[in-house]
Amino acid sequence: MKVARFSRIGFILAASGSAIGLGNIWKFPYITGKFGGGAFVLMYLVTVVLIGLSIMIAEMLIGYLGRADTVTSFEKLAPKNKQFWKYGGFQALAGLLVMIYYSVVIGWIFNYIVTSLSGLPSSVDEAKTIFSTMLHSDFKTQLFYHTVSFALITFVVARGIKGGIEKLNLVLMPMLFIIIGGMFLYATTLDSFHQAVEFMFKPDFSKIDSTAFVTAVGHAFFTLSLGMGAIMTYSASLEKGQNLVTSSIVVVIADTAIALLAGLMLFTFLYEYGGEPSSGPGLVFISLPAVFYQMGILGNVFAVMFFISLAFAGLTSAVSLVEPMIQYFIDRFSWSRIKASVLMGLFFYLVGIVAILSQLDSFSSYLTWENKNFFDWVDFFTATFMLPVGGLIMSIFVGYIMPKSQVEKVLRPQLGRAFDTWYFSLRYIAPISLVIVMLNLAGVIG
Ligand code: PHE
């Protein structure tokens, strides 16, 4: 089985790279804008601290002790009914499903890097036309960049944990921090910065309904890469004797910090140059380019840097989304890494084409059900259903199925007195909140 293992810093960067993704820079600002700011941010932060961190530690523990792909890890650690519990590992499938649209969005970002080099739209209307033309009628451009994205991701994962994934993260993550940090610092010098702070941190609960609640919890899972075995698969390649608790804390802090910095920066720019925080998924593709245009030549530089950082964030998450299923086929079916990488890649590549088609004017009517097209369904189903279910399975497995002594042996020394609080949160707070989310979700759909 695996020999190549992460170095300590490699693991922290790779796990942070997995967590920090399109979720932080693309999704978080637009859903925050959509649900009115402060109150939504507060619910998200509470979920991250109360549930996210506990489940992150649990997920790392399963990988760290299981030392294999997700299915094998569950099977190894279940004291009885192994045949049943191994299915817990199939949450890894969610990652591959997310990749269906994730790779398409990374493709849009590549396209925006290239087009921002030559010029930016001079108004929001123009930006809207550019974006919706790409989305609704330009199949070729989307296919081209989706292909580039597929090729890059497959190349990296085919090179393995050490030579591919760790190397990618060692290079891209520090650059991402520098770009976002630098742009954030610039934003703090603008007059509208305090307006952005107010929007994000002053809660207005009248904006909150059950959809907002389900979205906030779902997003907390998504942004921390929980519930689909990404963190678990990475921690299976961690050297023995590492501290899972400090690693989890570092990842959670880094992820939250980048989301908040990106949000504050984007909203500052929008307020300063007259964009709309509530403009939906097009926020970074429509409002932002028009805002950058207003900044003159600096705007061009910012636009290119911003989209490059978004691409970096996306790529480091993408490799962690495919890796669990690759590892599964390597461990359970003895596939070579190349074969597993190419086949998994082809899966998300080909189904991704269906996702692109589902947004095109000429095809969308065939690929839309209940007001959501195929692309939106995949996003909705994975983020609001599969991830919370994956999280629930994990909290139950570590909280009730694995013998407490086994859990305690590793985590008591690392958590100290906080062990009991963590264990309580894992056994009660996390599963109860997740069940509430799912009941709410049933209401939202029904
Ligand atoms: N956390 C990533 C993001 O915020 C997405 C992701 C989810 C990656 C689950 C891996 C596993 O974009």
Short mmCIF file of N, CA and C in Angstrom, two decimals, residues 109-121 145 297 299-305 307-308:
data_model
loop_
_atom_site.label_atom_id
_atom_site.label_comp_id
_atom_site.label_asym_id
_atom_site.label_seq_id
_atom_site.Cartn_x
_atom_site.Cartn_y
_atom_site.Cartn_z
N ILE A 109 -12.95 30.32 -14.31
CA ILE A 109 -11.93 31.19 -13.71
C ILE A 109 -10.73 31.32 -14.66
N PHE A 110 -10.30 30.21 -15.24
CA PHE A 110 -9.20 30.28 -16.23
C PHE A 110 -9.56 31.27 -17.33
N ASN A 111 -10.78 31.15 -17.81
CA ASN A 111 -11.23 32.03 -18.87
C ASN A 111 -11.15 33.49 -18.41
N TYR A 112 -11.53 33.75 -17.17
CA TYR A 112 -11.49 35.13 -16.66
C TYR A 112 -10.07 35.63 -16.46
N ILE A 113 -9.15 34.72 -16.14
CA ILE A 113 -7.75 35.18 -16.03
C ILE A 113 -7.31 35.69 -17.39
N VAL A 114 -7.61 34.90 -18.41
CA VAL A 114 -7.17 35.27 -19.76
C VAL A 114 -7.86 36.54 -20.23
N THR A 115 -9.18 36.63 -20.06
CA THR A 115 -9.86 37.82 -20.59
C THR A 115 -9.53 39.08 -19.78
N SER A 116 -9.24 38.93 -18.46
CA SER A 116 -8.90 40.12 -17.67
C SER A 116 -7.57 40.72 -18.10
N LEU A 117 -6.74 39.90 -18.74
CA LEU A 117 -5.46 40.42 -19.21
C LEU A 117 -5.68 41.46 -20.30
N SER A 118 -6.70 41.22 -21.14
CA SER A 118 -6.86 42.13 -22.27
C SER A 118 -7.80 43.29 -21.97
N GLY A 119 -8.77 43.11 -21.11
CA GLY A 119 -9.66 44.23 -20.84
C GLY A 119 -10.77 43.84 -19.89
N LEU A 120 -11.40 44.84 -19.28
CA LEU A 120 -12.46 44.56 -18.33
C LEU A 120 -13.75 45.24 -18.79
N PRO A 121 -14.90 44.70 -18.38
CA PRO A 121 -16.17 45.31 -18.78
C PRO A 121 -16.34 46.67 -18.11
N TYR A 145 -11.93 25.25 -21.40
CA TYR A 145 -11.30 25.47 -20.10
C TYR A 145 -11.61 24.36 -19.09
N ILE A 297 -5.86 51.11 -14.12
CA ILE A 297 -4.84 50.09 -14.43
C ILE A 297 -4.60 49.16 -13.25
N GLY A 299 -6.78 48.12 -11.35
CA GLY A 299 -7.87 47.17 -11.43
C GLY A 299 -7.53 45.97 -12.30
N ASN A 300 -6.83 46.23 -13.41
CA ASN A 300 -6.42 45.12 -14.26
C ASN A 300 -5.51 44.16 -13.54
N VAL A 301 -4.55 44.74 -12.83
CA VAL A 301 -3.62 43.91 -12.06
C VAL A 301 -4.39 43.13 -11.01
N PHE A 302 -5.29 43.83 -10.29
CA PHE A 302 -6.09 43.17 -9.25
C PHE A 302 -6.94 42.06 -9.82
N ALA A 303 -7.56 42.33 -10.97
CA ALA A 303 -8.45 41.33 -11.55
C ALA A 303 -7.68 40.04 -11.86
N VAL A 304 -6.53 40.21 -12.50
CA VAL A 304 -5.75 39.02 -12.87
C VAL A 304 -5.29 38.30 -11.60
N MET A 305 -4.80 39.06 -10.62
CA MET A 305 -4.33 38.41 -9.39
C MET A 305 -5.47 37.72 -8.65
N PHE A 307 -8.28 36.48 -9.89
CA PHE A 307 -8.70 35.23 -10.54
C PHE A 307 -7.62 34.15 -10.44
N ILE A 308 -6.35 34.57 -10.42
CA ILE A 308 -5.30 33.57 -10.23
C ILE A 308 -5.43 32.95 -8.83
#
